[in-house]
Coordinates of C-alpha atoms in Angstrom, one line a residue:
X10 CA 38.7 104.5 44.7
X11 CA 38.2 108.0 46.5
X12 CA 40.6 108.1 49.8
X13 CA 38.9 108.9 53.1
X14 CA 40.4 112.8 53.6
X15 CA 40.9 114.5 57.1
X16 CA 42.0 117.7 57.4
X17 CA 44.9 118.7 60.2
X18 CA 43.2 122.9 59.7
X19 CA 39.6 122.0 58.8
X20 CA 38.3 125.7 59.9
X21 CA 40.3 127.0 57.1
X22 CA 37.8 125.4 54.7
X23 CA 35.2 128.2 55.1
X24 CA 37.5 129.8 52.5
X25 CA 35.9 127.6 49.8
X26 CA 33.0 130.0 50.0
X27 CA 35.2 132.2 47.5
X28 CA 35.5 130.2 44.4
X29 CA 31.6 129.4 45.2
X30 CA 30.7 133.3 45.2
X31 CA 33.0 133.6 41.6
X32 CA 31.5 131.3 39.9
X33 CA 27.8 133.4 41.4
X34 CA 29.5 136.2 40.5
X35 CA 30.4 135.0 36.9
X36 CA 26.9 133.7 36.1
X37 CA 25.5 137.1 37.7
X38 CA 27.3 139.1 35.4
X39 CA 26.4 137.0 32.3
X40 CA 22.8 137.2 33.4
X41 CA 22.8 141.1 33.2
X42 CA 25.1 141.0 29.8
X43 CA 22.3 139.2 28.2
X44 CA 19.5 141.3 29.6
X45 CA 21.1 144.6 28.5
X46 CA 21.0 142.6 25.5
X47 CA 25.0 143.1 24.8
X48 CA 25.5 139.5 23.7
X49 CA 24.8 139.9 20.2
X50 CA 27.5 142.8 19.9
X51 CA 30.3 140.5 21.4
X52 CA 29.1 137.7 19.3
X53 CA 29.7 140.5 16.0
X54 CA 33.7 141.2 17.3
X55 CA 34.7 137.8 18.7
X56 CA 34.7 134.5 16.9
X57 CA 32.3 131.8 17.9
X58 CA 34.0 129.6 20.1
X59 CA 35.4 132.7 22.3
X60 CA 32.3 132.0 24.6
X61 CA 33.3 128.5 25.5
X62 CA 36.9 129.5 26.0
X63 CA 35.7 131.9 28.9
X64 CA 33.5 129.7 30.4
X65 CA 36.3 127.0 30.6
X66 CA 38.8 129.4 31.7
X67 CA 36.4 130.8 34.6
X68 CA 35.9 127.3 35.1
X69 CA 39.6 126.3 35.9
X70 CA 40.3 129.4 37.9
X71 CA 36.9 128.4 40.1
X72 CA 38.6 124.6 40.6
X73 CA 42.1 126.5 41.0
X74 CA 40.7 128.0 43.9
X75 CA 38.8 124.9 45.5
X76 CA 42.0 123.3 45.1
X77 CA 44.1 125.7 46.8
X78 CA 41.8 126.2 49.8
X79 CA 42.0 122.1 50.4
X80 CA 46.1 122.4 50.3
X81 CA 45.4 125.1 52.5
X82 CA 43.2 123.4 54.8
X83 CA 46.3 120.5 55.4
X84 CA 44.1 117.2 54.1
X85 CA 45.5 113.9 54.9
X86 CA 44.7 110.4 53.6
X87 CA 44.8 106.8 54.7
X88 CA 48.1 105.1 53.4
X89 CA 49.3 101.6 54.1
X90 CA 53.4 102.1 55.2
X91 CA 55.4 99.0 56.3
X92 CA 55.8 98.6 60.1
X93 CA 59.3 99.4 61.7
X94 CA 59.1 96.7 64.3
X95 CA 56.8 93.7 65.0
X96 CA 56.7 90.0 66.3
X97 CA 55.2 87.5 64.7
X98 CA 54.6 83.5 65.5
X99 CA 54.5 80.6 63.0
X100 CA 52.5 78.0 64.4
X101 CA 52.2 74.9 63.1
X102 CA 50.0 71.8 63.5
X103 CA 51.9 68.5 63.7
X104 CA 49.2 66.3 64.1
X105 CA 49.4 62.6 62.2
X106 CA 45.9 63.9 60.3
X107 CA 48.7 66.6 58.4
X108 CA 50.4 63.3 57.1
X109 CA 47.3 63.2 54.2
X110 CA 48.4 63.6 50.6
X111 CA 45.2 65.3 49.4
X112 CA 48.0 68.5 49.8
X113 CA 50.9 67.1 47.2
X114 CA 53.3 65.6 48.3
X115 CA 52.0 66.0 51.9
X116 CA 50.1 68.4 53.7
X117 CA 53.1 68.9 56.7
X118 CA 55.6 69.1 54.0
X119 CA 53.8 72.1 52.1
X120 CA 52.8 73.6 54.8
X121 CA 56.7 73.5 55.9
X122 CA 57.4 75.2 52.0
X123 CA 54.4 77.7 52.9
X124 CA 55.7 78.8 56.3
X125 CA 59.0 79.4 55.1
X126 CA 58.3 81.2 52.2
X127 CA 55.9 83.3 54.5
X128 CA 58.8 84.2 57.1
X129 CA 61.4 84.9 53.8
X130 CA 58.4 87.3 52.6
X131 CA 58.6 89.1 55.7
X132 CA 60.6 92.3 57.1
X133 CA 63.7 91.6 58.0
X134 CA 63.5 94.0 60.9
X135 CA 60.2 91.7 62.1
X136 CA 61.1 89.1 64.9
X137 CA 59.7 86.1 63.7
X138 CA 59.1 82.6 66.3
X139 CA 58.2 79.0 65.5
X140 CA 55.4 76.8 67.3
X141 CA 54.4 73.3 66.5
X142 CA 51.6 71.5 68.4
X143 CA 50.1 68.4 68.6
X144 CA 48.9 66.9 72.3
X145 CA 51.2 69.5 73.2
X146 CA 52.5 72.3 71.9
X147 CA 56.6 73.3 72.0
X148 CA 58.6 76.5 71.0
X149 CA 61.0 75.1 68.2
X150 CA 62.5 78.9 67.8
X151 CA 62.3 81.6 69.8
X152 CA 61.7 85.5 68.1
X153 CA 64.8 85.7 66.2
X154 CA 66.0 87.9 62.9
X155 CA 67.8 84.9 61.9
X156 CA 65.9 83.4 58.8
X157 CA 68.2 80.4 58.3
X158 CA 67.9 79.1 62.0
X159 CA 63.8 79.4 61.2
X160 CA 63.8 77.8 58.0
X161 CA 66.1 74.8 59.4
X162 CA 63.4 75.0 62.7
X163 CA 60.8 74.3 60.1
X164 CA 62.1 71.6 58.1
X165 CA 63.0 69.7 61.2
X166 CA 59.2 69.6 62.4
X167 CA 57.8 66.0 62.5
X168 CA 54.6 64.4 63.4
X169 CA 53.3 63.3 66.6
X170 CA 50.1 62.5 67.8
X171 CA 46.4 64.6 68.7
X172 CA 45.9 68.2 68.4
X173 CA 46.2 71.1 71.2
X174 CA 44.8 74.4 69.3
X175 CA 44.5 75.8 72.3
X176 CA 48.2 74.7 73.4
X177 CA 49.3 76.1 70.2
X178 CA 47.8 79.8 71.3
X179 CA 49.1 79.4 75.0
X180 CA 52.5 78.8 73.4
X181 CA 52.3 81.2 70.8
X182 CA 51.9 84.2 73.5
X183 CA 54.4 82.6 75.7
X184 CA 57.0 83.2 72.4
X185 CA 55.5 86.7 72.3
X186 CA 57.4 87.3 75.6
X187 CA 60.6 86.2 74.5
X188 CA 60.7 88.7 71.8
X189 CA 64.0 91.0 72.3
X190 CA 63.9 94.8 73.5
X191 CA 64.1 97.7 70.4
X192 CA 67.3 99.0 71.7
X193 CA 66.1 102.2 70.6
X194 CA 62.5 102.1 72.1
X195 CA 63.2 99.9 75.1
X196 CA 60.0 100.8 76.7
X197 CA 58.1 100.2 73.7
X198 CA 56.4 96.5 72.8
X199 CA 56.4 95.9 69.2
X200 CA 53.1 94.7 67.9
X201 CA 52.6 91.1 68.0
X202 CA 50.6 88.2 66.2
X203 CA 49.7 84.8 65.6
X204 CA 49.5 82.9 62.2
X205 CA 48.1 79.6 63.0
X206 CA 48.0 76.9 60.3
X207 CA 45.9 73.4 61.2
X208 CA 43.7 71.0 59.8
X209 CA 41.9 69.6 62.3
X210 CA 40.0 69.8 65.7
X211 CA 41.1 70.1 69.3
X212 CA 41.0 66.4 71.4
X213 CA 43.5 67.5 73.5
X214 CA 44.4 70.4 75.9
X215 CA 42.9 73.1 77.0
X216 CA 40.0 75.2 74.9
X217 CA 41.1 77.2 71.9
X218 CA 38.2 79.3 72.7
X219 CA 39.5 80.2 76.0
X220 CA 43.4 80.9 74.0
X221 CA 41.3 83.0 71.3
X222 CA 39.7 85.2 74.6
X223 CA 43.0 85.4 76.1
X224 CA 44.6 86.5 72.8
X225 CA 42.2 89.5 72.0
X226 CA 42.9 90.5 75.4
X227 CA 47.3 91.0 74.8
X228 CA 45.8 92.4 71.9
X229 CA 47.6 89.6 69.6
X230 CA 45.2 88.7 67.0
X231 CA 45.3 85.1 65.5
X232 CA 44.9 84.8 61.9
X233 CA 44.3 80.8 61.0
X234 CA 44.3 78.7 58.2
X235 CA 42.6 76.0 57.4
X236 CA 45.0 73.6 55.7
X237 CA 43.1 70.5 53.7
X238 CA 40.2 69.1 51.3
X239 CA 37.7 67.6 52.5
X240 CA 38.5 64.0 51.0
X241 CA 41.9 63.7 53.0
X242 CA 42.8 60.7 54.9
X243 CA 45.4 58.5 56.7
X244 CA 45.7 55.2 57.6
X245 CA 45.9 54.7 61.1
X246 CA 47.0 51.0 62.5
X247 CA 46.0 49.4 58.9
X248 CA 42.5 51.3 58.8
X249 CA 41.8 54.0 56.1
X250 CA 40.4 57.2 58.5
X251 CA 38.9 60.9 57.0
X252 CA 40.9 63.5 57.8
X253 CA 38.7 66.3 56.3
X254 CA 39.7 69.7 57.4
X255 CA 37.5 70.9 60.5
X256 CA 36.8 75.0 59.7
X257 CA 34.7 75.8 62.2
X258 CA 37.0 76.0 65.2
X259 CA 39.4 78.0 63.3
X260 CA 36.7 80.2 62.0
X261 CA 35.9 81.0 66.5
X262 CA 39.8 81.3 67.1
X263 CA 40.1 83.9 64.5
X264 CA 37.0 86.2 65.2
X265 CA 37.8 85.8 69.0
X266 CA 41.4 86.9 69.0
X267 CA 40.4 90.0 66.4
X268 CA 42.1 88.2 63.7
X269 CA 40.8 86.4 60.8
X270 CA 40.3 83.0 59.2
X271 CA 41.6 81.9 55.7
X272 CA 41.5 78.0 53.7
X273 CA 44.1 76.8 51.3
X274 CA 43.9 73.1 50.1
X275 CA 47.1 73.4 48.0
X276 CA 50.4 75.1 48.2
X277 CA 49.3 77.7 45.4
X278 CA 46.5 78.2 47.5
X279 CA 48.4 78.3 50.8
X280 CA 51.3 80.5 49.5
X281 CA 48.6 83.4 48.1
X282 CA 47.2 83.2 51.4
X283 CA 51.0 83.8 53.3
X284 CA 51.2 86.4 51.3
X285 CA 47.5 88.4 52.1
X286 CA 48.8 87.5 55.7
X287 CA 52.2 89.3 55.0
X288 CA 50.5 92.1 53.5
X289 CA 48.3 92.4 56.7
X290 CA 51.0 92.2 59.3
X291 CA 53.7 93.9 57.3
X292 CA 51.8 97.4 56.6
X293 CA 49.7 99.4 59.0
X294 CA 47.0 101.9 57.8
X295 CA 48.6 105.7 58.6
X296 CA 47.5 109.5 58.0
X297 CA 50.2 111.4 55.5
X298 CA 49.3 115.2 55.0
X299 CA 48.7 115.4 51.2
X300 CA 48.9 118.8 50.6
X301 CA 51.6 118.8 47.6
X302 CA 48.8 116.6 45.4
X303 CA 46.2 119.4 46.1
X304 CA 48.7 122.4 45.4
X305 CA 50.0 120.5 42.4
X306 CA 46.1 119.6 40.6
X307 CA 45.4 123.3 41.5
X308 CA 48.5 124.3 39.6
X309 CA 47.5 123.0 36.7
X310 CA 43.9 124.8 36.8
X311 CA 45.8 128.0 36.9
X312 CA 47.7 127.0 34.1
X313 CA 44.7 126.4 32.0
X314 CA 42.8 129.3 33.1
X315 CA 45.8 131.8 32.1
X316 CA 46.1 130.1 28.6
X317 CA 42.4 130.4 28.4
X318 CA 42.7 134.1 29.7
X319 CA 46.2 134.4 27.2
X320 CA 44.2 133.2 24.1
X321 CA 41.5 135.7 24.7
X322 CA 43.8 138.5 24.8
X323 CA 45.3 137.6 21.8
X324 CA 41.6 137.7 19.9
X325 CA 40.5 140.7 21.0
X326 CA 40.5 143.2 18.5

């Protein structure tokens, strides 16, 4: 894949006009050679393949120059570099529906291995908080460094009845506030975001679409997940009820809040997708001057166009 280039001294490109005007210059002059009809004598003193060897040596001094003229110009390219600072909040559906074994052994209790596998994967510089919800939603750990007191935060969630998306997004930017001061940058808010894991449908609370709205506007985008098959169920009060995962409303949370929406109906599944969400969060996309790689592949161009000139000079009689 070719990176997308921009150039901190564009106007210096006009420069690549000059390896352009050699290369006219080159064929020029062989036009003329062959019309004075002075081809045949150099073919008589040199051996064959002497023609090829100054074609590729004009060649590499012509990409020699292009190169240099591009280190000259300053180009930059897109890199992904990890983030210094950012907040980031777990949230976790609790609902009885997350009791279903269609997730082995349960779909709470992977999701629990998920989550903190996912904060572990983390920076440790990253401030990470814990939300469950269910009617209502709770902060169970408040932006912290401290991976142990998350991990112990996450094993101790348990179920409880309903489910309050929108609760769960309220919540989540509430934790966003609590997140400590860069000591450093005090004046400075480190970048924030909501990972939101569920497997079900608001019946309780206010509207997830409204949280979603409310999101994009902190500029705290909510990437969910859809936790669940399809076939799950409970039993509720003796009766088997379907539990199948509900996508859609997670699909509207994440486009609304500028995030995005991801499904997992297994730990393997769910883990991968921790990780694409680490990868996301962790890493922003940045411009880094690349001028060493140009200078470097022009280099080498001059070093094949002076053993090309080199070997000629040794042939010539």
């Amino acid at each position: 894949m070719i990176p997308m280039l921009s150039f901190m001294s564009p106007h210096r490109l006009w420069w690549l006009v000059v390896p352009v005007l050699v290369v006219a210059l080159y064929a020029a002059l062989l036009v003329h050679r062959r019309a004075a009809g002075s081809s045949s004598l150099l073919a008589s003193i040199l051996p064959r393949d002497t023609r090829l060897r100054r074609h590729l040596s004009v060649g590499a001094a012509a990409l020699s120059l292009v190169m240099l003229v591009i280190a000259y110009a300053q180009p930059q390219a897109m890199t992904r570099v990890p983030r210094d600072r950012a907040t980031v909040v777990v949230v976790i559906d609790v609902s009885r529906s997350m009791m279903a074994t269609d997730v082995t052994p349960t779909r709470l209790d992977a999701a629990k291995e998920g989550a903190k596998e996912f904060v572990d994967s983390l920076p440790e510089s990253f401030n990470v908080a814990l939300v469950s919800f269910a009617a209502t939603a709770d902060i169970k750990m408040p932006p912290t460094t401290d991976r142990s007191a998350l991990e112990n935060a996450i094993d101790a969630l348990e179920l409880a009845p309903s489910t309050a998306i929108g609760e769960g997004v309220y919540t989540a930017l509430d934790a966003l506030k609590l997140a400590p001061q860069d000591p450093d940058h005090p004046d400075e808010t480190a970048p924030g975001a909501i990972v939101l894991l569920s497997d079900g449908a608001t019946n309780m609370g206010r509207a997830s679409s409204d949280a979603a709205t409310e999101s994009k506007k902190q500029g705290v985008p909510v990437y969910t997940i859809a936790y669940g098959t399809s076939s799950g169920y409970v039993y509720e009060n003796g009766h088997r009820q379907s539990v199948a995962v509900d996508h859609a409303e997670l699909s509207e949370v994440a486009k609304d809040s500028g995030g995005k929406k991801y499904s997992a109906d297994s730990l393997s599944s769910l883990q991968a997708v921790y990780q694409t969400i680490s990868h996301q969060i962790g890493y922003v996309d940045e411009y880094h001057e690349i001028t060493a790689r140009f200078a470097g592949v022009a280099l080498i161009f001059a070093v094949l166009a002076s053993a090309g000139v080199i070997s000629l000079a040794a042939r010539w009689p």
